[in-house]
GROMACS .gro file of C-alpha atoms in nm:
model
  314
    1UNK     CA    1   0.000   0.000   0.000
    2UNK     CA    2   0.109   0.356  -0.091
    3UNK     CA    3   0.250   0.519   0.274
    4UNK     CA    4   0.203   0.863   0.147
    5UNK     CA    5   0.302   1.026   0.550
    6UNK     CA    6   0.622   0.797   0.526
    7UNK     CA    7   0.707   0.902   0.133
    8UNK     CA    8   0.670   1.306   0.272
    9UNK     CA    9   0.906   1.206   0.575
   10UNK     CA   10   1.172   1.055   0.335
   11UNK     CA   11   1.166   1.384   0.119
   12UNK     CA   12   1.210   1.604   0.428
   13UNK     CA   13   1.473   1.430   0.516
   14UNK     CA   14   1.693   1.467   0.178
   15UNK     CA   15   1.954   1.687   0.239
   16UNK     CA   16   2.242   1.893  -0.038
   17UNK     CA   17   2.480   2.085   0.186
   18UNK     CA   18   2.705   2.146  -0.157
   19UNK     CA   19   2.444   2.402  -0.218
   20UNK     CA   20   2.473   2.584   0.166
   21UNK     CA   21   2.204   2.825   0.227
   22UNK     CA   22   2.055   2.793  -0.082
   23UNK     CA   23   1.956   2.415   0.030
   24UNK     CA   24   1.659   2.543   0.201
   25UNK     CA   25   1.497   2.613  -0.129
   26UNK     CA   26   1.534   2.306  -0.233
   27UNK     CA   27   1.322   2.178   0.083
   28UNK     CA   28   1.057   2.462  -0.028
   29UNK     CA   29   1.031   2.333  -0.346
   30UNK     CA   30   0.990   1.991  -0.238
   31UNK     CA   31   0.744   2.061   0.068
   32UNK     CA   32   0.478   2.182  -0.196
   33UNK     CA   33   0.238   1.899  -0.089
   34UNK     CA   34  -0.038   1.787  -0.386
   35UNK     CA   35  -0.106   1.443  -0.472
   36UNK     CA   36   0.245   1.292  -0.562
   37UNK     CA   37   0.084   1.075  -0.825
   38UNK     CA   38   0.386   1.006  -0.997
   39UNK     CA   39   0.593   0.855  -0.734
   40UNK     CA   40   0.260   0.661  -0.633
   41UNK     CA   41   0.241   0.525  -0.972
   42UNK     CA   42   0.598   0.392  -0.969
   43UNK     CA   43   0.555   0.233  -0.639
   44UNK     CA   44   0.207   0.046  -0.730
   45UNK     CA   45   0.388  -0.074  -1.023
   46UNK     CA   46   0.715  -0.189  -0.837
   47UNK     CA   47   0.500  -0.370  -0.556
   48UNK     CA   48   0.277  -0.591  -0.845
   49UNK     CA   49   0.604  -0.703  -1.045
   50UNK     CA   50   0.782  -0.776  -0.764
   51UNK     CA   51   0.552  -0.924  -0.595
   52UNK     CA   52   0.638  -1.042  -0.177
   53UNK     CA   53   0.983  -0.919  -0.271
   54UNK     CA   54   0.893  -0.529  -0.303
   55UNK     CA   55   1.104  -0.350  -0.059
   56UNK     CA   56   1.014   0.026   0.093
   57UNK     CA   57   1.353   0.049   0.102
   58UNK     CA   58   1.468  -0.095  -0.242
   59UNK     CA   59   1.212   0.141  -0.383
   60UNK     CA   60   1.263   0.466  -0.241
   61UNK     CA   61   1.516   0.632  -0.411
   62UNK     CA   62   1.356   0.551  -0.770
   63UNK     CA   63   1.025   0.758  -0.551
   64UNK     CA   64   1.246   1.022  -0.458
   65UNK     CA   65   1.425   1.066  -0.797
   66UNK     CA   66   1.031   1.062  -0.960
   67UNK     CA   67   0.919   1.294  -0.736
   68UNK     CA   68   1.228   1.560  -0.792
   69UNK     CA   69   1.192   1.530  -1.137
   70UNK     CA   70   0.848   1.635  -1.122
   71UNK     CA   71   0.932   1.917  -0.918
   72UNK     CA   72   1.227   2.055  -1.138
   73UNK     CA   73   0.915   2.117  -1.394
   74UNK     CA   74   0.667   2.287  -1.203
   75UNK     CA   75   0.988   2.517  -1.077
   76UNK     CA   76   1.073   2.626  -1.426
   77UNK     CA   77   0.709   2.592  -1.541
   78UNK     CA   78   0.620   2.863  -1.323
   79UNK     CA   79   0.921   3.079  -1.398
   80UNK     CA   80   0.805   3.059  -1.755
   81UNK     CA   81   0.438   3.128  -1.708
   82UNK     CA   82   0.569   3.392  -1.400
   83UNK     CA   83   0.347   3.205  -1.135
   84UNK     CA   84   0.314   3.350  -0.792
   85UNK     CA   85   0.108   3.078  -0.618
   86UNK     CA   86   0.106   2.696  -0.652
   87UNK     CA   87  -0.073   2.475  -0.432
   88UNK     CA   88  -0.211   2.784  -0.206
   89UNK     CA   89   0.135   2.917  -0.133
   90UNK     CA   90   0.394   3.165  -0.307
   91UNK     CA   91   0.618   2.989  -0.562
   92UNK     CA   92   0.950   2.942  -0.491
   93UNK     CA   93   0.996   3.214  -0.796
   94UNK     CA   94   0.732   3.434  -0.589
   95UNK     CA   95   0.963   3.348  -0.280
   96UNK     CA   96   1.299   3.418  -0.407
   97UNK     CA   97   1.350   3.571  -0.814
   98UNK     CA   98   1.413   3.425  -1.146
   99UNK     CA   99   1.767   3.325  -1.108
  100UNK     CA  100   1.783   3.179  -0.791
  101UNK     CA  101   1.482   2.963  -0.844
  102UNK     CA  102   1.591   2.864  -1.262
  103UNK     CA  103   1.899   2.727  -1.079
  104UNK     CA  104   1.706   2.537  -0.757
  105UNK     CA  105   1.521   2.380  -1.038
  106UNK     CA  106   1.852   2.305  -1.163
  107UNK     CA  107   1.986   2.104  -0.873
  108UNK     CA  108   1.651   1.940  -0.858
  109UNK     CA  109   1.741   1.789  -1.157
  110UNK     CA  110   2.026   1.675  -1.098
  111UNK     CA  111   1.949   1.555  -0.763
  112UNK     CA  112   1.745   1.300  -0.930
  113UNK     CA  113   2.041   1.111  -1.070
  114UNK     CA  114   2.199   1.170  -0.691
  115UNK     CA  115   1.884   0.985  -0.614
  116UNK     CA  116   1.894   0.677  -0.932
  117UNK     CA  117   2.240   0.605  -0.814
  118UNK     CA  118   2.139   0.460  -0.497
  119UNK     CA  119   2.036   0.198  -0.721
  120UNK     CA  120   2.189  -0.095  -0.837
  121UNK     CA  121   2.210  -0.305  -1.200
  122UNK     CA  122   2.052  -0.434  -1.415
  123UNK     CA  123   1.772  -0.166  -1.354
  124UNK     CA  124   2.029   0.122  -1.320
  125UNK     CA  125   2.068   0.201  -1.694
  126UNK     CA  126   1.742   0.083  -1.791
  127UNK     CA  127   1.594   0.372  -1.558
  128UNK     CA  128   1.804   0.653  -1.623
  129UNK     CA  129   1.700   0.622  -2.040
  130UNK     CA  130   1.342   0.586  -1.931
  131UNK     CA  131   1.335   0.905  -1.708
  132UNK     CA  132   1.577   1.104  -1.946
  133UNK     CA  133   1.321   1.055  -2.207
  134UNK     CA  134   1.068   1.166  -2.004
  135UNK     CA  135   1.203   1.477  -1.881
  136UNK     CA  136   1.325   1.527  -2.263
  137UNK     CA  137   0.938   1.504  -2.364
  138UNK     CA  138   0.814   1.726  -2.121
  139UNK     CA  139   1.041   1.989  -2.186
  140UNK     CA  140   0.925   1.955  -2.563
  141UNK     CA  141   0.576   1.941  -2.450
  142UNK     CA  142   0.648   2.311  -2.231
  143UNK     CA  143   0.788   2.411  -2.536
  144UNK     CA  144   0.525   2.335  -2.781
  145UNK     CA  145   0.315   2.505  -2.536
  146UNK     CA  146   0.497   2.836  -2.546
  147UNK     CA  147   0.470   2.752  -2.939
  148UNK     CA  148   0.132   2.737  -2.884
  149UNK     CA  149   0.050   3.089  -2.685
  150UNK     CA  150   0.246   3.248  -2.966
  151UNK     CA  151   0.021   3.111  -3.210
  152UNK     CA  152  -0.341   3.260  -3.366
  153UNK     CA  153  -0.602   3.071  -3.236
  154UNK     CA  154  -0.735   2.971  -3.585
  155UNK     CA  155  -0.425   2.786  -3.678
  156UNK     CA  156  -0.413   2.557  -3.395
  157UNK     CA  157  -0.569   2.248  -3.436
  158UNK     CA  158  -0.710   2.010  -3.136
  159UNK     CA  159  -0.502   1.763  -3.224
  160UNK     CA  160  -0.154   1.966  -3.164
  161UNK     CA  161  -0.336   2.034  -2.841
  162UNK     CA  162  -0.366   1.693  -2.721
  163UNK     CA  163  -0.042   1.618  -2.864
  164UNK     CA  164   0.096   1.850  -2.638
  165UNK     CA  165  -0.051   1.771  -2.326
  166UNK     CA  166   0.046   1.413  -2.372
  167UNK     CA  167   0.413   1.499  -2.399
  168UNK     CA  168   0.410   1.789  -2.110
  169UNK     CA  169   0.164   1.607  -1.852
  170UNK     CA  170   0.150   1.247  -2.024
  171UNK     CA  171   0.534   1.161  -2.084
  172UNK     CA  172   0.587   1.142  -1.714
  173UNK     CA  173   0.294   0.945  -1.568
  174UNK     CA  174   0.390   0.696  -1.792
  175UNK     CA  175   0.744   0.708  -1.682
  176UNK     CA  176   0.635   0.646  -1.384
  177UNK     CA  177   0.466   0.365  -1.417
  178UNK     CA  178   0.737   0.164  -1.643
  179UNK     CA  179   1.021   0.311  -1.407
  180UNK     CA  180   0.873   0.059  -1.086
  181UNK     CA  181   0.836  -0.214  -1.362
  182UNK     CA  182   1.177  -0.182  -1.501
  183UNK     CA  183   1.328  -0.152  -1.116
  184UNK     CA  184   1.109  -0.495  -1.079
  185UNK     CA  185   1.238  -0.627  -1.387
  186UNK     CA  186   0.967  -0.686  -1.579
  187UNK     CA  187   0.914  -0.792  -1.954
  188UNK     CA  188   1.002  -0.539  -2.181
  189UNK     CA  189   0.684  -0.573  -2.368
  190UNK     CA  190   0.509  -0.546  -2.017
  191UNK     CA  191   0.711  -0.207  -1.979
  192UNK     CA  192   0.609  -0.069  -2.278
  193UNK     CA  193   0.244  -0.079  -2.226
  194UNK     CA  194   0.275   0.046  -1.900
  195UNK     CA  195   0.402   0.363  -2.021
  196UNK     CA  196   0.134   0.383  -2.302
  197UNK     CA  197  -0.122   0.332  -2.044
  198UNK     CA  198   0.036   0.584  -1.798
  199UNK     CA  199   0.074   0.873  -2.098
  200UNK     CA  200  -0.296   0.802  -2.180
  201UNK     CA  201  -0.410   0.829  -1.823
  202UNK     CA  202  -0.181   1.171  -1.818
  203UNK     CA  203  -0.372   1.271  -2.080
  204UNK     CA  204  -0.703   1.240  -1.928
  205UNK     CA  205  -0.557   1.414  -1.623
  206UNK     CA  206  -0.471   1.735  -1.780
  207UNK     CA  207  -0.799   1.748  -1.938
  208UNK     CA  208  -0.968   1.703  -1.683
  209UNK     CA  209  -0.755   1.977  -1.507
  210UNK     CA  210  -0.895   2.196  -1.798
  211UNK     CA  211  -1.232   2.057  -1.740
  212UNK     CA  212  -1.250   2.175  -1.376
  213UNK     CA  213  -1.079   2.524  -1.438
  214UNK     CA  214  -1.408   2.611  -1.628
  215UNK     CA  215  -1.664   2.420  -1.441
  216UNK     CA  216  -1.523   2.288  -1.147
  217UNK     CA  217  -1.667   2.424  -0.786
  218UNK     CA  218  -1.444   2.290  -0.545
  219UNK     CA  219  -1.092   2.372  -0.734
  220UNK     CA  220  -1.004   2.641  -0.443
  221UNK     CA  221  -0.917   2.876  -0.772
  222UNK     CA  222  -1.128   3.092  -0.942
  223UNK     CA  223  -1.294   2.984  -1.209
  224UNK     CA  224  -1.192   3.051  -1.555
  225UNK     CA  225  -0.802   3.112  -1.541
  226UNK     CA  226  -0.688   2.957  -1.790
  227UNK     CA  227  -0.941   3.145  -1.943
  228UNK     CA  228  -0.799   3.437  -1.834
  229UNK     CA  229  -0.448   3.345  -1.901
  230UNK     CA  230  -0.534   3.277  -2.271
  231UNK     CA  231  -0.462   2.929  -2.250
  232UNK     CA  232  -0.598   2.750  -2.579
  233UNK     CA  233  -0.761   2.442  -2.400
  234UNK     CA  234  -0.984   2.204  -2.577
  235UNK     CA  235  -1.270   2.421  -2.452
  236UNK     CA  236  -1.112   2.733  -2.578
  237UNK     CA  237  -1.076   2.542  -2.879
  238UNK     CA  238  -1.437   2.464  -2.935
  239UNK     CA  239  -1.545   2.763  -2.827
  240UNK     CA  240  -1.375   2.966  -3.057
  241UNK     CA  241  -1.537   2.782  -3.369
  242UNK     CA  242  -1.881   2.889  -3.273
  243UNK     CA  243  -1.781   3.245  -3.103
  244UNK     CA  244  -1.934   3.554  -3.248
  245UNK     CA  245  -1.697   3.803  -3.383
  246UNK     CA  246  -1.713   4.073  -3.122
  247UNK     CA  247  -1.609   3.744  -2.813
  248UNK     CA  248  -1.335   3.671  -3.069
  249UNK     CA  249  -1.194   3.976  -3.008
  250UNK     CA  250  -1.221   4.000  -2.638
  251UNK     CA  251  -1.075   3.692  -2.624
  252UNK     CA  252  -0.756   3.685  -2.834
  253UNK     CA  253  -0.735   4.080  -2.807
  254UNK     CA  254  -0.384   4.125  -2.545
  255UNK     CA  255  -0.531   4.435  -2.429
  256UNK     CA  256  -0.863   4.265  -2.316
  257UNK     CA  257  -0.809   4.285  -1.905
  258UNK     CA  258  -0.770   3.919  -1.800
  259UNK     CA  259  -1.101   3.976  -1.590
  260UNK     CA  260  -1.265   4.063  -1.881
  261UNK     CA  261  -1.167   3.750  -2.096
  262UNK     CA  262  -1.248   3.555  -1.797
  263UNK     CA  263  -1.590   3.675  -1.795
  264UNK     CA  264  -1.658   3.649  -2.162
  265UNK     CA  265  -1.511   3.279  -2.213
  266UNK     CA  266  -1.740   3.156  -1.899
  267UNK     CA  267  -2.020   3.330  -2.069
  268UNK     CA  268  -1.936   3.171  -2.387
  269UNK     CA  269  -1.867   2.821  -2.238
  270UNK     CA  270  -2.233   2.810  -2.053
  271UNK     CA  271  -2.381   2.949  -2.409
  272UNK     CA  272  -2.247   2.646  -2.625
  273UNK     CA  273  -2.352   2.407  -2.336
  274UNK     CA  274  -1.969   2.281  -2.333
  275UNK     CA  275  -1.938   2.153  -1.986
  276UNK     CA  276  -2.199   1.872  -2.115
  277UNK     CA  277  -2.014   1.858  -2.455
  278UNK     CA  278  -1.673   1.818  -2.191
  279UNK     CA  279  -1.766   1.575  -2.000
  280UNK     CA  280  -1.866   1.368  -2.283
  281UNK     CA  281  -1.479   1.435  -2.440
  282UNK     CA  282  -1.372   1.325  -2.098
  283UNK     CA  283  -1.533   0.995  -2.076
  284UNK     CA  284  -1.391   0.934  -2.384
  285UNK     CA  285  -1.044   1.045  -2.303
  286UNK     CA  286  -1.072   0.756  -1.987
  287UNK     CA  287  -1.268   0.513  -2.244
  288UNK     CA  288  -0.911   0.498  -2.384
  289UNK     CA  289  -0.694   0.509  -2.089
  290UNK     CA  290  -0.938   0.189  -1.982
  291UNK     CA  291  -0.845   0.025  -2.311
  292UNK     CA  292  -0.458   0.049  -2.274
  293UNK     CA  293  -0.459  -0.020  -1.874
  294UNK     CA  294  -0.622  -0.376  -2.024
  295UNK     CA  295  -0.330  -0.464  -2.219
  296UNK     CA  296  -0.105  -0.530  -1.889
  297UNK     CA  297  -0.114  -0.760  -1.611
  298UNK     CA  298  -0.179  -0.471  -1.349
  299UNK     CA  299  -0.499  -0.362  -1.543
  300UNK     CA  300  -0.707  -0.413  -1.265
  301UNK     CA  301  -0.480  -0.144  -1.039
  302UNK     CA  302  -0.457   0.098  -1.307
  303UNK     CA  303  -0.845   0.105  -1.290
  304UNK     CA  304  -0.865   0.134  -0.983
  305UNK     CA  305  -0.616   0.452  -1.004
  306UNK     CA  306  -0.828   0.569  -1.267
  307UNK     CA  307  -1.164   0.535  -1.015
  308UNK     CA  308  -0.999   0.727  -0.797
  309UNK     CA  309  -0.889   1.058  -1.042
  310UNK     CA  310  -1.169   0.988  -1.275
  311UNK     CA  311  -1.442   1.208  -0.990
  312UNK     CA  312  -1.217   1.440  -0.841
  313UNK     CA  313  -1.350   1.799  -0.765
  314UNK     CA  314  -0.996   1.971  -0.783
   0.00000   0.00000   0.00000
């Protein structure tokens, strides 16, 4: 079973005294909170392949090393996007400035391969190409999103969208999940699925995310940032084909106040009935998560993972 309290305790105890009084930011970073999906994923996946022989301690630094790797992305994520809360609190940009916290996310990054080395072969190399790919495709996804902001709404298609949340959100979750199987040594075909299922599942979790941003009532957030932000979300998306002229303008127009936009793009979402037309997408979005998780022996966990995401209210 996932021991969430113990997981926390392990990452408050990681220490980097090559980085002095600077290491305390590292420990702010870290002490964000949030779900921790990722390193939860690996260890559900660890504990079925290996079976009686799944070790807390055997498993733990491949957690850690997850877990730091996710947080060297949301530290330069919210550099990029210029972020001043996350999770209820003030970013560790917010806290500090630009440089100090683009280098923090630095060392998390390469704390992570502090963290891999604790582990032995055969798994070693296997898991340092897995997680090296996945930090290389979510730094193309963030990067096809900034593509993305840049671009005219009519010229980008849903499918770039989706493309691109699978790589920035998707690419890790699915990491994740074939990192505990390759530290269990599992079939390579088995591995392989595992991250296909975890991408799709990704997938369905950012949209989700986008889902509840508009509609959601329990988020803690206001409603409609992304809105607000300009963020070109599969609801923006649809709502732009059937927006009149004079919403078109409020909403791509960079001198529209972000209140404004925020106002007009809830307005226009109730108008074209899209949180029905959402939820629909959504379903589907799990209908094929469901289909992949069937395809390996864990199936029946992954579902039950899904079960768990699939109603959440934030």
């Amino acid at each position: 079973m996932w021991n969430l309290p113990a997981f926390e305790e392990s990452l408050g105890n990681l220490r980097w005294p090559e980085l002095g009084t600077w290491e305390k930011w590292m420990t702010y970073a870290l002490a964000g909170g949030g779900k921790r999906l990722r390193p939860a994923l690996a260890w559900e996946s660890y504990r079925f392949y290996q079976g009686e022989n799944a070790s807390w301690e055997k498993g733990l630094p491949l957690l850690q090393a997850i877990e730091l790797l996710h947080t060297f992305t949301l530290v330069h994520d919210d550099v990029m996007d210029r972020s001043v809360l996350r999770r209820g609190r003030p970013t560790l940009y917010k806290q500090t400035n630009e440089n100090t916290a683009i280098l923090i996310g630095d060392a998390l990054l390469i704390a992570v391969y502090q963290r891999l080395a604790e582990i032995a072969e055969p798994a070693l190399k296997p898991l340092i190409t897995c997680l090296s790919q996945a930090a290389l495709r979510v730094c193309h996804g963030q990067l096809q999103d900034l593509a993305l902001a840049q671009t005219p709404t009519p010229q980008v298609s849903l499918k770039a969208y989706l493309h691109m949340i699978t790589e920035k959100t998707g690419a890790l979750l699915g990491a994740a999940l074939e990192a505990g199987a390759l530290l269990a040594t599992a079939p390579q075909a088995e591995c392989i699925a595992l991250r296909q299922a975890g991408e799709l599942l990704g997938r369905f979790f950012q949209l989700q995310d986008d889902y509840l941003d508009a509609f959601g009532e329990e988020t803690g957030k206001i409603r409609g940032g992304d809105i607000a932000e300009g963020k070109k979300t599969f609801l923006w998306l649809w709502a732009w084909e059937e927006a009149t002229l004079r919403e078109k303008n409020l909403l791509e127009d960079p001198a529209t106040p972000p209140e404004k936009r925020r106002e007009t793009g809830l307005a226009l979402y109730e108008r074209l009935n899209l949180r029905k037309r959402g939820l629909t997408f959504l379903e589907t979005a799990y209908e094929d998560f469901l289909q992949a998780a069937q395809k390996v022996q864990m199936g029946a966990v992954l579902r039950q993972i899904g079960e768990s995401l699939r109603h959440r209210q934030r």
